[in-house]
Tab-separated table of C-alpha atoms and ligand atoms in Angstrom:
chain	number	residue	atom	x	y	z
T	1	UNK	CA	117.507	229.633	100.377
T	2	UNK	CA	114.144	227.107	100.831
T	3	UNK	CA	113.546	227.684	96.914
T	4	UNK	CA	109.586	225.895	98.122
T	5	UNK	CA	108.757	228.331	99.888
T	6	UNK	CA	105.908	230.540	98.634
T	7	UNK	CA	107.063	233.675	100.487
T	8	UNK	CA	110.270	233.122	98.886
T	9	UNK	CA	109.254	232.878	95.883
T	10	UNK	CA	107.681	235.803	95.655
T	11	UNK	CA	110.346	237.669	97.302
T	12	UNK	CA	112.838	236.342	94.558
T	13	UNK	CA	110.426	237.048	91.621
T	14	UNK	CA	109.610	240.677	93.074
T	15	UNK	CA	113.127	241.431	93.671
T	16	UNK	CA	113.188	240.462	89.796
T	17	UNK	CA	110.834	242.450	88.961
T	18	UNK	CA	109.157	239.583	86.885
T	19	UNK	CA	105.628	238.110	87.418
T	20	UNK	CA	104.425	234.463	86.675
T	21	UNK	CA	104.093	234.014	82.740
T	22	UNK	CA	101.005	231.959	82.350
T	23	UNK	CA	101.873	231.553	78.711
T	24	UNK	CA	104.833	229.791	79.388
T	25	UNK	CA	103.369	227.151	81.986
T	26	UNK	CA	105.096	228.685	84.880
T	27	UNK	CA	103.639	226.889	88.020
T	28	UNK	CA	106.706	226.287	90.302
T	29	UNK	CA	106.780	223.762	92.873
T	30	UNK	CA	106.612	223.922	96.586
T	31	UNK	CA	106.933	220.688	98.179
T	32	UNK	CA	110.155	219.775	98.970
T	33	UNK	CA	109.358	216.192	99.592
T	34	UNK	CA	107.939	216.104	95.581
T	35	UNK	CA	110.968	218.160	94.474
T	36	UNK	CA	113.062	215.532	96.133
T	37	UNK	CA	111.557	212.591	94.579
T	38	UNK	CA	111.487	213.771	90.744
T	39	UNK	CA	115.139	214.322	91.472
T	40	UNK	CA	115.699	210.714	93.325
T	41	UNK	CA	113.524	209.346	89.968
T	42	UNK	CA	115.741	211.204	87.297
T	43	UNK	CA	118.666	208.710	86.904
T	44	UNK	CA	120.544	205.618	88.529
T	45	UNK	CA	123.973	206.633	88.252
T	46	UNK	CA	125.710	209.613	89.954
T	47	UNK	CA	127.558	209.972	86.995
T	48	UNK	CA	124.475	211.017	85.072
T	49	UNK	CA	124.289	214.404	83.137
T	50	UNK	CA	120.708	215.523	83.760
T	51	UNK	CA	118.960	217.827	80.905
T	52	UNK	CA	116.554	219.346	82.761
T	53	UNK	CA	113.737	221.799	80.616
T	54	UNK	CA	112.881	224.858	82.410
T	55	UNK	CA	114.056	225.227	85.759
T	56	UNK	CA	112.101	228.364	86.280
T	57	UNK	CA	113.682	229.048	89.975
T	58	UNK	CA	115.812	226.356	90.392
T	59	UNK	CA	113.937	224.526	92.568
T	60	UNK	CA	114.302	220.952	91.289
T	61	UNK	CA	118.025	221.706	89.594
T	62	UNK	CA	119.495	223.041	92.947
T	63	UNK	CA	118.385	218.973	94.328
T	64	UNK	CA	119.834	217.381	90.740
T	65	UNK	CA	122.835	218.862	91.316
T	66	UNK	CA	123.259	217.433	94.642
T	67	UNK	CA	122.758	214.232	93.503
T	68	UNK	CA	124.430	213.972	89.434
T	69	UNK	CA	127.377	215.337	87.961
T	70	UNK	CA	126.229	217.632	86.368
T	71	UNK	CA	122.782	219.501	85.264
T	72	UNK	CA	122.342	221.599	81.519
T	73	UNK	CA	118.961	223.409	82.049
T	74	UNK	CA	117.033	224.791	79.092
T	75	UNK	CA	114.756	228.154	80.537
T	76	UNK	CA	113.057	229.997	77.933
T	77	UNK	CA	111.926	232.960	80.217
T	78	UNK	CA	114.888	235.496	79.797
T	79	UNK	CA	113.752	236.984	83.286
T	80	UNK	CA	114.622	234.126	84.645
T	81	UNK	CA	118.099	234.314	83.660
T	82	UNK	CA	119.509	236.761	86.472
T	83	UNK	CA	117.473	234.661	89.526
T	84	UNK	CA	118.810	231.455	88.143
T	85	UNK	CA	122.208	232.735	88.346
T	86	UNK	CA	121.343	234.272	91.805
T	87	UNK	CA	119.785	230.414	92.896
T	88	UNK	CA	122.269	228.324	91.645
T	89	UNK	CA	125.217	230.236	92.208
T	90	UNK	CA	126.393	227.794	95.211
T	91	UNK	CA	126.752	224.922	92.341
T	92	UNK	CA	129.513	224.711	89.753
T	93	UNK	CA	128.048	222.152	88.110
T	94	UNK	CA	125.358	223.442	86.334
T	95	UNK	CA	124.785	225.298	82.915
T	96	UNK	CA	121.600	227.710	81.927
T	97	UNK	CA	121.387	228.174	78.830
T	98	UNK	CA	118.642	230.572	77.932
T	99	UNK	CA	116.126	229.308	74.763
T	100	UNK	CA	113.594	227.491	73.040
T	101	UNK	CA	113.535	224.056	73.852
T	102	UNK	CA	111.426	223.567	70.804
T	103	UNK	CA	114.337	225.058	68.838
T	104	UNK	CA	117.788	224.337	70.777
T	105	UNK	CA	119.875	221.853	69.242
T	106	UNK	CA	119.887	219.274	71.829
T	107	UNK	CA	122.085	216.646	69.872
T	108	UNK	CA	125.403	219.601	69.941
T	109	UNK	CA	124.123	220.271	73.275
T	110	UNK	CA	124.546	216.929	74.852
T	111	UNK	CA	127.738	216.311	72.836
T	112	UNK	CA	129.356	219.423	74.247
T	113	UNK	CA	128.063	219.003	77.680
T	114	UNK	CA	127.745	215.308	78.600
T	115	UNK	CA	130.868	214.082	77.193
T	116	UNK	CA	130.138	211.086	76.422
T	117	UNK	CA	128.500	210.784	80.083
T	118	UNK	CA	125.209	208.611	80.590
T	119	UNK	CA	122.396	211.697	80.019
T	120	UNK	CA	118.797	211.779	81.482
T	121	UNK	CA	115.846	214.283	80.991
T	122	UNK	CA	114.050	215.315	83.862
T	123	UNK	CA	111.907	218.262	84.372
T	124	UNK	CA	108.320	219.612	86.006
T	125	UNK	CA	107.364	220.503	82.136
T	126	UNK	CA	105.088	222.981	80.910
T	127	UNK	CA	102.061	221.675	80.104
T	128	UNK	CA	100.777	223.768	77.153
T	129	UNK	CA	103.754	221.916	75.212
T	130	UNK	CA	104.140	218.827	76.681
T	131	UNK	CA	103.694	215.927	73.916
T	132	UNK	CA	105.519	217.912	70.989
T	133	UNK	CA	108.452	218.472	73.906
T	134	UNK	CA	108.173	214.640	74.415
T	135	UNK	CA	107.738	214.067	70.567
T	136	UNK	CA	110.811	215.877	69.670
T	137	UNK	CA	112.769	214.214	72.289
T	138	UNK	CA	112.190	210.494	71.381
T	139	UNK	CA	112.262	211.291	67.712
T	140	UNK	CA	115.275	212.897	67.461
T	141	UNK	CA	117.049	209.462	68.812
T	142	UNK	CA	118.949	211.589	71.227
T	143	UNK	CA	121.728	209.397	73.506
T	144	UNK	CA	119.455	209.379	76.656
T	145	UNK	CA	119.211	206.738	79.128
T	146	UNK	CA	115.399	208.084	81.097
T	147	UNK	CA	113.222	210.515	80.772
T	148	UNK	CA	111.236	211.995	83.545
T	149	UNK	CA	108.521	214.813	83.444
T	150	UNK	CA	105.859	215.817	85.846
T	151	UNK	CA	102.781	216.386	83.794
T	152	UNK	CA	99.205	216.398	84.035
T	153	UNK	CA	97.963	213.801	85.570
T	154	UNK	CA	95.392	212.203	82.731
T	155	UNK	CA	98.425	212.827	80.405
T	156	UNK	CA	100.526	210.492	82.329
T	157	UNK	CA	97.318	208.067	81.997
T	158	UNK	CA	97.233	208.096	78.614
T	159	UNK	CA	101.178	207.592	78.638
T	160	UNK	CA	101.122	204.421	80.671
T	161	UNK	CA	97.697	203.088	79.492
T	162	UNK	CA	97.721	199.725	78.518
T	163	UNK	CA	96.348	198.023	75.222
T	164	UNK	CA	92.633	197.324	75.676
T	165	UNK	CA	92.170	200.652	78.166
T	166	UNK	CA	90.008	203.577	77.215
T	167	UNK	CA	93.201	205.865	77.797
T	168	UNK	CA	95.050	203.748	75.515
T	169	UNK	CA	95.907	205.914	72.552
T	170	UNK	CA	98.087	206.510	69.178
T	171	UNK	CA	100.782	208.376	71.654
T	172	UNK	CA	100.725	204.968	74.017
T	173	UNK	CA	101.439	202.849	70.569
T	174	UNK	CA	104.179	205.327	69.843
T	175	UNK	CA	106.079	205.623	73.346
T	176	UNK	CA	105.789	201.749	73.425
T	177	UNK	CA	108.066	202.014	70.331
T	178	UNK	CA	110.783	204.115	71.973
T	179	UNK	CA	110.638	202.859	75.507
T	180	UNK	CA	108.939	201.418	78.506
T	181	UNK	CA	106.703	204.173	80.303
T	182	UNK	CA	105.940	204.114	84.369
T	183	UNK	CA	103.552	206.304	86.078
T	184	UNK	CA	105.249	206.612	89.241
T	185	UNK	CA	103.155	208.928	91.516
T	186	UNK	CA	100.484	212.041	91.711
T	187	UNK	CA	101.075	215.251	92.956
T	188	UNK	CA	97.888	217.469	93.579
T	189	UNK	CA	97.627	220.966	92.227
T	190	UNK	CA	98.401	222.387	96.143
T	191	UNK	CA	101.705	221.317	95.988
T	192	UNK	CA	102.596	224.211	92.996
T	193	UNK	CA	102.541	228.308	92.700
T	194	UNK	CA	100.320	229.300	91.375
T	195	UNK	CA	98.421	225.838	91.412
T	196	UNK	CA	97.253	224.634	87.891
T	197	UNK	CA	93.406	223.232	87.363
T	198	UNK	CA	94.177	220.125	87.196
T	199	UNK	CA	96.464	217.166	89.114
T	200	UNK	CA	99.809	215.865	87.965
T	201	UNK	CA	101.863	213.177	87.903
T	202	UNK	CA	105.392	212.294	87.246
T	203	UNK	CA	106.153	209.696	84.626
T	204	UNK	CA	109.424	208.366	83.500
T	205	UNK	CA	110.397	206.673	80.561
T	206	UNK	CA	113.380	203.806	80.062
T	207	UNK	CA	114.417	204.410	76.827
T	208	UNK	CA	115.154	201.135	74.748
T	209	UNK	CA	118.636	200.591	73.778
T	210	UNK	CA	116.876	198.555	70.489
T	211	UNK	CA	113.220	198.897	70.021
T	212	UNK	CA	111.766	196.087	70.727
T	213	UNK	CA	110.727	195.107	67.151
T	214	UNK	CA	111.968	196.907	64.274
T	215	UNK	CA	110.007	197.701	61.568
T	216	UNK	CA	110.585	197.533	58.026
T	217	UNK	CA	109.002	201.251	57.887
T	218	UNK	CA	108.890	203.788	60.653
T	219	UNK	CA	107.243	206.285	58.541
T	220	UNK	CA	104.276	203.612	57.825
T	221	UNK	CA	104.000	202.440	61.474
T	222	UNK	CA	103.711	205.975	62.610
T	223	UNK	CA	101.017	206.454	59.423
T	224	UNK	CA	99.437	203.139	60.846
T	225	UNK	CA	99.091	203.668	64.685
T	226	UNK	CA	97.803	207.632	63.793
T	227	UNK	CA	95.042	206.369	61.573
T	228	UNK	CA	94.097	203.409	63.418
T	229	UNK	CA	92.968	206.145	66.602
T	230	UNK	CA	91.996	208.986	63.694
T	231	UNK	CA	88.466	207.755	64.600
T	232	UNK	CA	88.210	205.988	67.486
T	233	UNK	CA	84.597	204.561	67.180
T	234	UNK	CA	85.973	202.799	63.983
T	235	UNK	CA	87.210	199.171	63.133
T	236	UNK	CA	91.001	199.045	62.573
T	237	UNK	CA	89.576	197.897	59.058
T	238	UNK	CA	87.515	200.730	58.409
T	239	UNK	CA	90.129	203.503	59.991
T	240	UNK	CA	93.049	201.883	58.054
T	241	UNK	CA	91.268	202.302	54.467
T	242	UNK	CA	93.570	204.697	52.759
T	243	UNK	CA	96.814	204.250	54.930
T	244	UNK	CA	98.006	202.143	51.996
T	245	UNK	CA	97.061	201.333	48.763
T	246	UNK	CA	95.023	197.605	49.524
T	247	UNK	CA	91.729	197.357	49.237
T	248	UNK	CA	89.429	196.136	51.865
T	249	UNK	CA	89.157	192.448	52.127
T	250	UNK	CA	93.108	192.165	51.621
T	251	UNK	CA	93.691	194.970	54.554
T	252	UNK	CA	91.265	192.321	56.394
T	253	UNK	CA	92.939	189.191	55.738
T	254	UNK	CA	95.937	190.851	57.026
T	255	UNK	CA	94.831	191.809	60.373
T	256	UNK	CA	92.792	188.826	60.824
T	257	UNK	CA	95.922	186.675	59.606
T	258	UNK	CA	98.223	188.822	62.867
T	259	UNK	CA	95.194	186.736	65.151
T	260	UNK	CA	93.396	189.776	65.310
T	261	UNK	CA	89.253	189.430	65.457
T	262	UNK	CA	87.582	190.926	61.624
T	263	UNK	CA	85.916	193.934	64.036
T	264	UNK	CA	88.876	194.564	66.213
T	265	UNK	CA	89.787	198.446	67.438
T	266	UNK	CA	92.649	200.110	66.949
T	267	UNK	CA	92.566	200.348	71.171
T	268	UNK	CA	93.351	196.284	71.354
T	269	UNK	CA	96.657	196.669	69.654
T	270	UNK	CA	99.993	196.621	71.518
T	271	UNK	CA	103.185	198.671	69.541
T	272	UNK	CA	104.204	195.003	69.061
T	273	UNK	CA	101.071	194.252	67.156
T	274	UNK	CA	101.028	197.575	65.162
T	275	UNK	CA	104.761	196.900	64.174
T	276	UNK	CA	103.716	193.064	62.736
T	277	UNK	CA	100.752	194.623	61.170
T	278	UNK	CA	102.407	197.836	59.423
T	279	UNK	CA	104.971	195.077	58.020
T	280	UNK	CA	102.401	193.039	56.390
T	281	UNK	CA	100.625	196.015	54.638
T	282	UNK	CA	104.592	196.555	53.212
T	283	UNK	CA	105.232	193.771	52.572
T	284	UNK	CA	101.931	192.736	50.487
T	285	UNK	CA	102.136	196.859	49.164
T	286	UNK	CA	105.620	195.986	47.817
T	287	UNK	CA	105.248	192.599	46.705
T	288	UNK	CA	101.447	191.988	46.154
T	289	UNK	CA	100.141	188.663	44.621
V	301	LIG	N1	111.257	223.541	87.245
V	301	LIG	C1	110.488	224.592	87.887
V	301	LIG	C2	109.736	224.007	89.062
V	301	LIG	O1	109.532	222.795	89.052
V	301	LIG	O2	109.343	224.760	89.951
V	301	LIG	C3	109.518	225.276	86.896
V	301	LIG	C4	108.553	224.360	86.166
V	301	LIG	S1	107.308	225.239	85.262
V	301	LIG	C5	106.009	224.040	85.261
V	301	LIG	C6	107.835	225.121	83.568
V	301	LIG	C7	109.094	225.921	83.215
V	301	LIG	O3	109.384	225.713	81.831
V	301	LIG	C8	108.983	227.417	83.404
V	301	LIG	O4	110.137	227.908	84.024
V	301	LIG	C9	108.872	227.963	81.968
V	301	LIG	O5	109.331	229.285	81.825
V	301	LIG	C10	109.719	226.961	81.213
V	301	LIG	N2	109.386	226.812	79.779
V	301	LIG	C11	108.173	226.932	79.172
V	301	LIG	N3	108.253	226.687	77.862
V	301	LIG	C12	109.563	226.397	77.599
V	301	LIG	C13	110.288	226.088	76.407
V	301	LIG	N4	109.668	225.999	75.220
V	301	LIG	N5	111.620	225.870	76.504
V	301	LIG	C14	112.259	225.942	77.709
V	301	LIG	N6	111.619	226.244	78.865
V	301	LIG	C15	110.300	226.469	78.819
């Protein structure tokens, strides 16, 4: 069954008796030659077990599993369910579970599933949802080796922006903490039913085994990079006023004392920077003199 077909795809979905769901960010590819690279992205190892978040038709899972030992795919549409099944009924190694992906344990999941197997993320994900989905998956420290996600395109900009860039933002600082991002190609809106507004691009992220620095607070290098873009048009100085209990010309010294310029922007810092930074505001919160 060519799952990228259009005509297809309709035929399945009628048969169904389902329609797209808009609300859930159903826009299912149909180019085999993008389904096939996502799925040639998603991992090194054959051994991998791929997570992938809503398969919708089973377009990309049918080409991961071809390729890894096994695929767990999260679909919150429950009519859905039945056509997956139908789909993916040549593979035995796959699992659908219907839910939330917002809500699913993932930690039992991957425990039960991978087996102490290398595990990935990949998926075409829904946009509407697409940095808490991200978000949750980094935060919760989860044992995965990649992650890698179609998106919208100026998304995946802002991702893999560098320090300095005008798409360089608090969720850039943050993903720099948790791994290294690469924007590795766009796909145009014709290559998905129905097509979305805008273009997308697939992104994937090496998670780091150790994060590059660690800091001597998470919580106040989070508080740090979110206030220092709160208000873009302001100097770090200015934006960090109330991130920490230090009053101006000592929050000052501090950033100029990292090598940073008095009037520097948030924009100019790398995660590395904001991590050396968020220590010294502990540090001289904790032990002032
Ligand atoms: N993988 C398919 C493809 O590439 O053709 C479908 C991708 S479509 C952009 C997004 C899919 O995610 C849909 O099947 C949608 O129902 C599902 N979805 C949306 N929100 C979800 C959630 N919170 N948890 C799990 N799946 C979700």
């Amino acid at each position: 069954m060519e799952l990228t077909s259009p005509s297809v795809i309709r035929a399945l979905m009628s048969e169904a008796g389902i329609t797209f769901r808009k609300e859930f960010g159903q826009n299912f590819l149909t180019s085999r030659d993008v389904v096939a690279r996502i799925a040639d992205s998603a991992a090194e190892s054959e051994d991998t077990v791929i997570l992938e978040i809503g398969p919708g038709i089973g377009t990309l899972t049918q080409e991961l599993c071809e390729r890894y030992r096994k695929v767990v795919a999260i679909e919150i549409d429950r009519g859905l369910i039945p056509l997956l099944g139908k789909t993916l009924a040549p593979y035995d190694n796959v699992t659908v579970i219907e839910g939330d992906v917002m809500k699913v344990d993932l930690r039992a999941l991957i425990e039960r599933e991978a087996e102490g197997h290398p595990v990935a993320v990949c998926a075409n994900l829904p946009y509407y949802i697409t940095t808490p989905i991200l978000m949750r998956l980094l935060e919760a420290r989860l044992p995965l080796t990649s992650i890698t996600v179609m998106i919208q395109s100026e998304v995946a900009d802002r991702l893999a922006a560098a320090a300095g860039s005008a798409e360089y933002g608090a969720i850039t600082a943050v993903l720099g903490y948790y791994g290294k991002v690469s924007r590795l190609f766009t796909v145009s809106a014709g290559c998905f039913l129905p097509p979305p507004k805008v273009s997308s691009a697939v992104v994937r992220i090496d998670l780091y085994k150790e994060p590059p620095a660690v800091p001597r607070s998470e919580a106040l290098l989070f508080r740090v990079i979110h206030a220092a873009f709160a208000q873009r048009r302001k100097t770090l100085v200015n934006a960090l006023s109330g991130v920490a209990p230090l009053d101006k010309a000592t929050l000052l010294s501090l950033i100029t004392s990292q090598g940073h310029s008095p009037t520097v922007r948030g924009e100019c810092l790398s995660t590395r920077d904001f991590i050396a930074l968020a220590d010294a505001i502990d540090e001289k919160t904790k032990r002032p003199q």
